[in-house]
CSV table of C-alpha atoms in Angstrom, one decimal:
chain,number,residue,atom,x,y,z
A,136,UNK,CA,0.0,0.0,0.0
A,137,UNK,CA,2.8,2.4,-1.0
A,138,UNK,CA,0.3,4.7,-2.8
A,139,UNK,CA,-1.9,5.3,0.2
A,140,UNK,CA,-1.6,8.0,2.9
A,141,UNK,CA,-3.3,8.0,6.3
A,142,UNK,CA,-5.1,10.7,8.2
A,143,UNK,CA,-6.2,10.4,11.8
A,144,UNK,CA,-8.8,12.8,13.1
A,145,UNK,CA,-8.6,13.2,16.9
A,146,UNK,CA,-11.7,14.4,18.6
A,147,UNK,CA,-11.7,17.3,21.0
A,148,UNK,CA,-12.6,17.5,24.7
A,149,UNK,CA,-15.1,14.7,25.3
A,150,UNK,CA,-17.4,15.4,28.3
A,151,UNK,CA,-18.6,11.8,28.4
A,152,UNK,CA,-15.1,10.8,29.6
A,153,UNK,CA,-15.2,13.4,32.4
A,154,UNK,CA,-11.9,13.8,34.3
A,155,UNK,CA,-10.0,11.5,31.9
A,156,UNK,CA,-10.1,14.0,29.1
A,157,UNK,CA,-9.9,17.2,31.1
A,158,UNK,CA,-6.3,17.8,30.0
A,159,UNK,CA,-5.9,15.3,27.1
A,160,UNK,CA,-7.5,14.3,23.9
A,161,UNK,CA,-9.3,11.0,23.7
A,162,UNK,CA,-6.6,9.7,21.4
A,163,UNK,CA,-4.0,10.2,24.2
A,164,UNK,CA,-5.9,8.2,26.8
A,165,UNK,CA,-3.6,5.6,28.4
A,166,UNK,CA,-4.8,2.0,28.0
A,167,UNK,CA,-3.5,-1.5,28.8
A,168,UNK,CA,-0.7,-0.4,31.1
A,169,UNK,CA,1.6,1.0,28.4
A,170,UNK,CA,-0.3,2.2,25.3
A,171,UNK,CA,-2.3,5.2,24.2
A,172,UNK,CA,-5.6,5.0,22.2
A,173,UNK,CA,-4.0,6.4,19.0
A,174,UNK,CA,-1.3,3.6,19.0
A,175,UNK,CA,-3.9,1.1,17.6
A,176,UNK,CA,-4.9,3.0,14.6
A,177,UNK,CA,-1.4,4.4,13.9
A,178,UNK,CA,0.1,0.9,14.2
A,179,UNK,CA,-2.6,-0.5,11.9
A,180,UNK,CA,-1.6,2.0,9.2
A,181,UNK,CA,2.1,1.3,9.7
A,182,UNK,CA,1.5,-2.5,9.5
A,183,UNK,CA,-0.3,-1.8,6.2
A,184,UNK,CA,2.8,-0.2,4.7
A,185,UNK,CA,1.5,3.4,4.9
A,186,UNK,CA,4.5,5.7,5.2
A,187,UNK,CA,2.7,9.1,5.2
A,188,UNK,CA,0.5,9.7,8.2
A,189,UNK,CA,-1.0,13.0,9.4
A,190,UNK,CA,-2.6,13.4,12.8
A,191,UNK,CA,-5.1,16.3,13.1
A,192,UNK,CA,-5.2,17.7,16.6
A,193,UNK,CA,-7.5,19.9,18.5
A,194,UNK,CA,-7.7,21.3,22.0
A,195,UNK,CA,-5.6,19.6,24.8
A,196,UNK,CA,-3.2,18.1,22.3
A,197,UNK,CA,0.0,18.6,24.2
A,198,UNK,CA,0.0,15.1,25.8
A,199,UNK,CA,-0.7,13.5,22.5
A,200,UNK,CA,2.1,15.5,20.8
A,201,UNK,CA,4.5,14.5,23.5
A,202,UNK,CA,3.6,10.9,23.0
A,203,UNK,CA,4.0,10.9,19.2
A,204,UNK,CA,7.2,12.9,19.1
A,205,UNK,CA,9.0,12.5,15.8
A,206,UNK,CA,7.2,9.2,15.0
A,207,UNK,CA,10.4,7.1,15.8
A,208,UNK,CA,8.4,4.5,17.7
A,209,UNK,CA,6.4,3.8,14.6
A,210,UNK,CA,9.4,4.0,12.2
A,211,UNK,CA,7.9,7.2,10.7
A,212,UNK,CA,10.8,9.5,11.3
A,213,UNK,CA,11.9,9.5,7.7
A,214,UNK,CA,13.2,12.2,5.3
A,215,UNK,CA,10.4,11.7,2.8
A,216,UNK,CA,6.8,11.4,4.1
A,217,UNK,CA,6.7,10.2,7.8
A,218,UNK,CA,4.5,11.4,10.6
A,219,UNK,CA,3.0,14.9,10.4
A,220,UNK,CA,1.5,16.6,13.5
A,221,UNK,CA,-1.2,19.0,12.4
A,222,UNK,CA,-2.2,21.2,15.3
A,223,UNK,CA,-5.2,23.6,15.0
A,224,UNK,CA,-4.6,26.8,13.0
A,225,UNK,CA,-5.5,29.5,15.5
A,226,UNK,CA,-7.4,32.6,14.3
A,227,UNK,CA,-9.9,35.0,15.8
A,228,UNK,CA,-12.7,32.6,14.7
A,229,UNK,CA,-10.9,29.3,15.4
A,230,UNK,CA,-10.0,28.9,19.1
A,231,UNK,CA,-8.4,25.5,18.8
A,232,UNK,CA,-11.2,23.2,17.8
A,233,UNK,CA,-13.0,22.3,14.5
A,234,UNK,CA,-16.8,22.1,13.9
A,235,UNK,CA,-16.3,18.8,12.2
A,236,UNK,CA,-13.9,16.7,10.1
A,237,UNK,CA,-14.7,18.7,6.9
A,238,UNK,CA,-13.6,21.9,8.7
A,239,UNK,CA,-10.5,20.1,9.9
A,240,UNK,CA,-9.7,18.9,6.4
A,241,UNK,CA,-10.2,22.3,4.9
A,242,UNK,CA,-7.8,23.8,7.4
A,243,UNK,CA,-5.1,21.2,6.4
A,244,UNK,CA,-5.5,21.5,2.6
A,245,UNK,CA,-1.8,22.4,2.2
A,246,UNK,CA,-0.8,19.1,3.7
A,247,UNK,CA,-3.2,17.1,1.5
A,248,UNK,CA,-2.1,18.9,-1.6
A,249,UNK,CA,1.6,18.4,-0.9
A,250,UNK,CA,1.2,14.6,-0.5
A,251,UNK,CA,1.9,12.4,-3.4
A,252,UNK,CA,-0.2,9.3,-2.7
A,253,UNK,CA,-3.2,8.5,-4.9
A,254,UNK,CA,-5.4,7.2,-2.1
A,255,UNK,CA,-6.1,8.3,1.5
A,256,UNK,CA,-7.5,6.5,4.5
A,257,UNK,CA,-9.3,8.7,7.0
A,258,UNK,CA,-10.0,7.4,10.5
A,259,UNK,CA,-10.8,8.5,14.0
A,260,UNK,CA,-8.5,8.1,17.0
A,261,UNK,CA,-10.9,6.6,19.5
A,262,UNK,CA,-11.1,2.9,18.3
A,263,UNK,CA,-9.0,0.0,19.5
A,264,UNK,CA,-8.3,-2.6,16.9
A,265,UNK,CA,-5.3,-4.3,15.3
A,266,UNK,CA,-5.4,-5.0,11.6
A,267,UNK,CA,-4.1,-3.9,8.2
A,268,UNK,CA,-6.1,-2.1,5.6
A,269,UNK,CA,-5.0,-4.4,2.7
A,270,UNK,CA,-8.4,-6.1,2.6
A,271,UNK,CA,-10.2,-2.7,2.5
A,272,UNK,CA,-8.0,-1.6,-0.4
A,273,UNK,CA,-8.6,-4.8,-2.3
A,274,UNK,CA,-12.3,-4.5,-1.7
A,275,UNK,CA,-12.3,-0.9,-2.9
A,276,UNK,CA,-10.7,-1.8,-6.2
A,277,UNK,CA,-12.8,-4.9,-6.8
A,278,UNK,CA,-16.1,-3.2,-6.0
A,279,UNK,CA,-15.5,-0.1,-8.2
A,280,UNK,CA,-16.4,2.1,-5.2
A,281,UNK,CA,-15.8,5.8,-5.1
A,282,UNK,CA,-15.7,5.7,-1.3
A,283,UNK,CA,-15.2,2.6,0.8
A,284,UNK,CA,-16.2,2.4,4.5
A,285,UNK,CA,-15.5,-0.2,7.2
A,286,UNK,CA,-18.2,-1.4,9.6
A,287,UNK,CA,-18.6,-3.9,12.4
A,288,UNK,CA,-21.7,-5.8,13.4
A,289,UNK,CA,-22.8,-4.8,17.0
A,290,UNK,CA,-25.3,-6.6,19.2
A,291,UNK,CA,-28.0,-4.5,20.8
A,292,UNK,CA,-26.6,-2.7,23.9
A,293,UNK,CA,-23.0,-3.2,22.8
A,294,UNK,CA,-22.8,0.5,21.7
A,295,UNK,CA,-23.4,3.1,24.3
A,296,UNK,CA,-26.0,5.5,22.6
A,297,UNK,CA,-25.9,8.0,25.5
A,298,UNK,CA,-22.5,9.4,24.5
A,299,UNK,CA,-23.5,13.0,23.9
A,300,UNK,CA,-26.6,15.0,23.1
A,301,UNK,CA,-25.4,15.2,19.5
A,302,UNK,CA,-26.2,12.0,17.4
A,303,UNK,CA,-22.8,10.7,16.3
A,304,UNK,CA,-23.2,7.0,15.7
A,305,UNK,CA,-23.8,5.9,12.1
A,306,UNK,CA,-25.4,2.6,11.0
A,307,UNK,CA,-25.2,1.2,7.4
A,308,UNK,CA,-27.5,-1.0,5.3
A,309,UNK,CA,-25.4,-3.0,2.9
A,310,UNK,CA,-26.5,-5.4,0.1
A,311,UNK,CA,-24.8,-8.6,-0.9
A,312,UNK,CA,-22.3,-6.8,-3.2
A,313,UNK,CA,-21.2,-4.5,-0.4
A,314,UNK,CA,-23.1,-1.5,-1.8
A,315,UNK,CA,-24.4,0.9,1.0
A,316,UNK,CA,-28.1,1.2,0.4
A,317,UNK,CA,-29.0,3.3,3.5
A,318,UNK,CA,-27.2,5.3,6.1
A,319,UNK,CA,-28.7,6.2,9.5
A,320,UNK,CA,-27.2,8.9,11.7
A,321,UNK,CA,-28.0,8.6,15.4
A,322,UNK,CA,-31.0,6.2,15.2
A,323,UNK,CA,-32.7,5.1,18.4
A,324,UNK,CA,-33.3,1.7,16.9
A,325,UNK,CA,-31.1,1.1,13.8
A,326,UNK,CA,-32.5,-1.1,11.0
A,327,UNK,CA,-29.2,-2.9,10.7
A,328,UNK,CA,-26.5,-3.7,13.3
A,329,UNK,CA,-23.8,-2.5,10.9
A,330,UNK,CA,-21.9,0.1,13.0
A,331,UNK,CA,-19.7,2.5,10.9
A,332,UNK,CA,-16.2,2.6,12.4
A,333,UNK,CA,-15.2,6.0,11.1
A,334,UNK,CA,-12.8,4.4,8.6
A,335,UNK,CA,-13.0,5.7,5.0
A,336,UNK,CA,-10.9,5.1,1.9
A,337,UNK,CA,-11.1,7.2,-1.3
A,338,UNK,CA,-8.9,8.8,-3.9
A,339,UNK,CA,-7.1,11.9,-2.7
A,340,UNK,CA,-8.2,14.0,-5.6
A,341,UNK,CA,-11.8,13.1,-5.0
A,342,UNK,CA,-11.4,14.1,-1.4
A,343,UNK,CA,-10.0,17.5,-2.4
A,344,UNK,CA,-13.0,18.0,-4.7
A,345,UNK,CA,-15.4,17.1,-2.0
A,346,UNK,CA,-13.8,19.5,0.5
A,347,UNK,CA,-14.0,22.3,-2.1
A,348,UNK,CA,-17.7,21.6,-2.8
A,349,UNK,CA,-18.5,21.4,0.9
A,350,UNK,CA,-16.8,24.7,1.7
A,351,UNK,CA,-18.6,26.4,-1.1
A,352,UNK,CA,-22.0,25.1,0.2
A,353,UNK,CA,-21.3,25.8,3.9
A,354,UNK,CA,-21.3,22.0,4.8
A,355,UNK,CA,-19.5,20.8,7.9
A,356,UNK,CA,-21.1,17.3,8.5
A,357,UNK,CA,-19.3,14.7,6.3
A,358,UNK,CA,-21.7,11.9,7.3
A,359,UNK,CA,-24.9,13.7,6.6
A,360,UNK,CA,-24.0,16.0,3.8
A,361,UNK,CA,-21.6,13.8,1.8
A,362,UNK,CA,-22.1,10.1,2.7
A,363,UNK,CA,-25.9,10.1,3.4
A,364,UNK,CA,-26.7,12.4,0.5
A,365,UNK,CA,-24.8,10.2,-2.0
A,366,UNK,CA,-26.2,7.0,-0.7
A,367,UNK,CA,-29.7,8.2,-1.3
A,368,UNK,CA,-29.4,10.1,-4.5
A,369,UNK,CA,-25.9,11.2,-5.3
A,370,UNK,CA,-23.6,10.2,-8.1
A,371,UNK,CA,-20.9,8.6,-5.9
A,372,UNK,CA,-20.8,4.8,-5.4
A,373,UNK,CA,-20.4,4.1,-1.7
A,374,UNK,CA,-19.5,0.6,-0.5
A,375,UNK,CA,-18.7,-0.9,2.8
A,376,UNK,CA,-16.6,-3.9,4.1
A,377,UNK,CA,-17.3,-5.7,7.4
A,378,UNK,CA,-14.5,-5.9,9.9
A,379,UNK,CA,-14.8,-9.1,11.9
A,380,UNK,CA,-12.0,-8.7,14.4
A,381,UNK,CA,-12.0,-7.3,17.9
A,382,UNK,CA,-12.8,-3.6,18.1
A,383,UNK,CA,-14.1,-1.2,20.7
A,384,UNK,CA,-14.8,2.5,20.4
A,385,UNK,CA,-13.9,4.5,23.6
A,386,UNK,CA,-16.3,7.4,24.1
A,387,UNK,CA,-17.5,6.9,27.7
A,388,UNK,CA,-16.1,5.9,31.1
A,389,UNK,CA,-17.8,2.5,30.8
A,390,UNK,CA,-16.3,1.8,27.3
A,391,UNK,CA,-12.9,2.9,28.5
A,392,UNK,CA,-13.2,0.6,31.5
A,393,UNK,CA,-14.5,-2.3,29.4
A,394,UNK,CA,-11.6,-2.0,26.9
A,395,UNK,CA,-9.0,-2.2,29.7
A,396,UNK,CA,-10.8,-5.2,31.4
A,397,UNK,CA,-11.0,-6.9,28.0
A,398,UNK,CA,-7.2,-6.9,27.9
A,399,UNK,CA,-7.2,-9.2,30.9
A,400,UNK,CA,-8.9,-11.8,28.6
A,401,UNK,CA,-6.4,-14.0,26.8
A,402,UNK,CA,-8.5,-14.2,23.7
A,403,UNK,CA,-8.9,-10.4,23.4
A,404,UNK,CA,-5.2,-9.9,24.0
A,405,UNK,CA,-4.4,-12.4,21.2
A,406,UNK,CA,-6.7,-10.5,18.8
A,407,UNK,CA,-5.2,-7.1,19.7
A,408,UNK,CA,-1.5,-8.0,20.0
A,409,UNK,CA,-1.1,-11.6,18.6
A,410,UNK,CA,-1.3,-11.1,14.8
A,411,UNK,CA,0.1,-7.6,14.2
A,412,UNK,CA,2.4,-5.6,16.5
A,413,UNK,CA,1.0,-2.5,18.3
A,414,UNK,CA,3.8,0.1,18.5
A,415,UNK,CA,4.1,2.7,21.3
A,416,UNK,CA,6.6,5.1,22.8
A,417,UNK,CA,8.9,3.0,25.0
A,418,UNK,CA,10.0,4.1,28.5
A,419,UNK,CA,12.9,2.4,30.2
A,420,UNK,CA,12.1,1.4,33.8
A,421,UNK,CA,13.4,-1.1,36.3
A,422,UNK,CA,11.4,-4.4,36.6
A,423,UNK,CA,8.5,-4.8,38.9
A,424,UNK,CA,9.4,-5.5,42.5
A,425,UNK,CA,7.3,-7.7,44.6
A,426,UNK,CA,7.9,-7.2,48.3
A,427,UNK,CA,7.3,-10.3,50.5
A,428,UNK,CA,3.6,-10.6,50.9
A,429,UNK,CA,2.8,-8.8,47.7
A,430,UNK,CA,1.1,-10.5,44.8
A,431,UNK,CA,-0.7,-9.9,41.5
A,432,UNK,CA,-3.4,-12.2,40.0
A,433,UNK,CA,-4.8,-12.0,36.4
A,434,UNK,CA,-3.4,-8.5,36.1
A,435,UNK,CA,-1.2,-6.4,33.7
A,436,UNK,CA,1.6,-4.8,35.7
A,437,UNK,CA,4.0,-2.4,34.0
A,438,UNK,CA,7.7,-1.8,34.8
A,439,UNK,CA,8.7,0.2,37.7
A,440,UNK,CA,5.9,-0.9,40.0
A,441,UNK,CA,6.4,-1.8,43.7
A,442,UNK,CA,3.8,-4.2,45.1
A,443,UNK,CA,3.5,-4.8,48.8
A,444,UNK,CA,-0.3,-5.7,48.8
A,445,UNK,CA,-2.7,-7.7,46.7
A,446,UNK,CA,-3.7,-6.9,43.1
A,447,UNK,CA,-6.5,-8.8,41.3
A,448,UNK,CA,-8.0,-8.4,37.8
A,449,UNK,CA,-6.4,-5.0,37.5
A,450,UNK,CA,-4.1,-2.9,35.2
A,451,UNK,CA,-1.2,-1.0,36.7
A,452,UNK,CA,0.8,1.5,34.6
A,453,UNK,CA,4.5,2.5,35.2
A,454,UNK,CA,5.8,3.4,38.6
A,455,UNK,CA,2.7,2.5,40.7
A,456,UNK,CA,3.3,1.8,44.4
A,457,UNK,CA,0.9,-0.5,46.1
A,458,UNK,CA,1.3,-0.3,49.8
A,459,UNK,CA,1.2,-2.9,52.6
A,460,UNK,CA,-2.2,-4.6,53.3
A,461,UNK,CA,-3.7,-3.0,50.2
A,462,UNK,CA,-6.4,-4.8,48.1
A,463,UNK,CA,-6.9,-3.6,44.6
A,464,UNK,CA,-9.6,-5.4,42.5
A,465,UNK,CA,-11.0,-4.8,39.0
A,466,UNK,CA,-9.3,-1.3,38.8
A,467,UNK,CA,-7.1,0.8,36.5
A,468,UNK,CA,-4.2,2.5,38.2
A,469,UNK,CA,-2.3,4.9,36.0
A,470,UNK,CA,1.3,6.0,36.0
A,471,UNK,CA,2.9,7.2,39.3
A,472,UNK,CA,0.0,6.5,41.6
A,473,UNK,CA,0.7,5.8,45.2
A,474,UNK,CA,-1.7,3.7,47.3
A,475,UNK,CA,-0.8,3.8,50.9
A,476,UNK,CA,-1.2,1.0,53.4
A,477,UNK,CA,-4.5,-0.5,54.4
A,478,UNK,CA,-6.4,0.8,51.4
A,479,UNK,CA,-9.2,-1.2,49.6
A,480,UNK,CA,-10.0,-0.3,46.0
A,481,UNK,CA,-12.6,-2.0,43.7
A,482,UNK,CA,-13.9,-0.8,40.3
A,483,UNK,CA,-11.9,2.4,40.4
A,484,UNK,CA,-10.0,4.4,37.7
A,485,UNK,CA,-7.1,6.5,39.1
A,486,UNK,CA,-5.5,9.0,36.6
A,487,UNK,CA,-1.8,9.8,36.8
A,488,UNK,CA,0.0,10.8,40.0
A,489,UNK,CA,-2.9,10.2,42.4
A,490,UNK,CA,-2.3,9.5,46.1
A,491,UNK,CA,-4.8,7.4,48.1
A,492,UNK,CA,-4.1,8.0,51.8
A,493,UNK,CA,-3.9,5.1,54.3
A,494,UNK,CA,-7.1,3.5,55.5
A,495,UNK,CA,-9.4,4.7,52.7
A,496,UNK,CA,-11.9,2.5,50.9
A,497,UNK,CA,-13.0,3.3,47.3
A,498,UNK,CA,-15.6,0.7,46.2
A,499,UNK,CA,-18.1,1.2,43.4
A,500,UNK,CA,-20.4,-1.0,41.2
A,501,UNK,CA,-18.8,-2.3,38.0
A,502,UNK,CA,-21.2,-0.3,35.8
A,503,UNK,CA,-20.4,3.0,37.7
A,504,UNK,CA,-16.6,3.0,38.4
A,505,UNK,CA,-15.1,5.8,40.5
A,506,UNK,CA,-12.9,8.1,38.5
A,507,UNK,CA,-10.2,10.2,40.3
A,508,UNK,CA,-8.6,13.0,38.2
A,509,UNK,CA,-4.9,13.6,37.7
A,510,UNK,CA,-2.7,14.8,40.6
A,511,UNK,CA,-5.4,14.4,43.2
A,512,UNK,CA,-5.0,13.2,46.8
A,513,UNK,CA,-7.9,11.1,48.2
């Protein structure tokens, strides 16, 4: 796929993730003890042989920019092409966020025009999956599509429809040849369980023409004004390919918690990390130290941790200190957290550099985990 470029659109501040996105983009969310959300989509592009990748950023992008750096971790620090960080172009009218992906694309027309690849894959940065886009490219060529989308079949209740007040989820109706016959935006009861994954493939020159037409007509919604309009009565042929591997979109506290807990399942880990590598920025730390009496069961524990208590079914990021007589169950403990002696934690998400003082008990139901923001003391 040398003639394909990639573009990752990172969403802005997401209120459904509360404290977790107060100072970072959704794409920068730490997951699985060592990764960030953007690592999955970026690695999938690299594993597909894509060598020109742009990342469109919005508000609170400093954490994400620090993580991506020059792109060395993904072997994208090359002289030609490579990784391009595209921060928002600040003006009197633009205060660091875009009204939609079309607005973001129009603001980065210079990058799109300078690129040499014939095709472009546009994705979001809030989906965890591990794949290559070779099948999507082959499907695009065989079907004769102008635009090819990727979708996954979702069971009722598998997608949280209470993300925001703005309808964002898109469902597709697809015939036997892969042609999209209907497209629903934010339906309460979708006709088909085909959930659009915000992954789109098309020719770069066609995208440039669509951006120009959208700007001239004052259009900002790519799903409603371009995809839905062409599905119903437009000249463009829009097709869709089903993705059958593991995937989860992170938009709420529950979906973030579920993704991390899924990584404790061997089958899910095999799907995410077994077939294709997921690259990330590597930090050198000393190995985990288990003090006599400390133990961890069915957990992912990163380097640099010190464990004096008991950890069960949990994920610990780098440099976490679990004190004596501490019980941690079904929780996510991020980098640099300190849990002092005698603490009991269950169904809790602690952001970075949180201190839980001795003797505290933080216990919540699985469906409503407690979230403690960065740099807090409890």
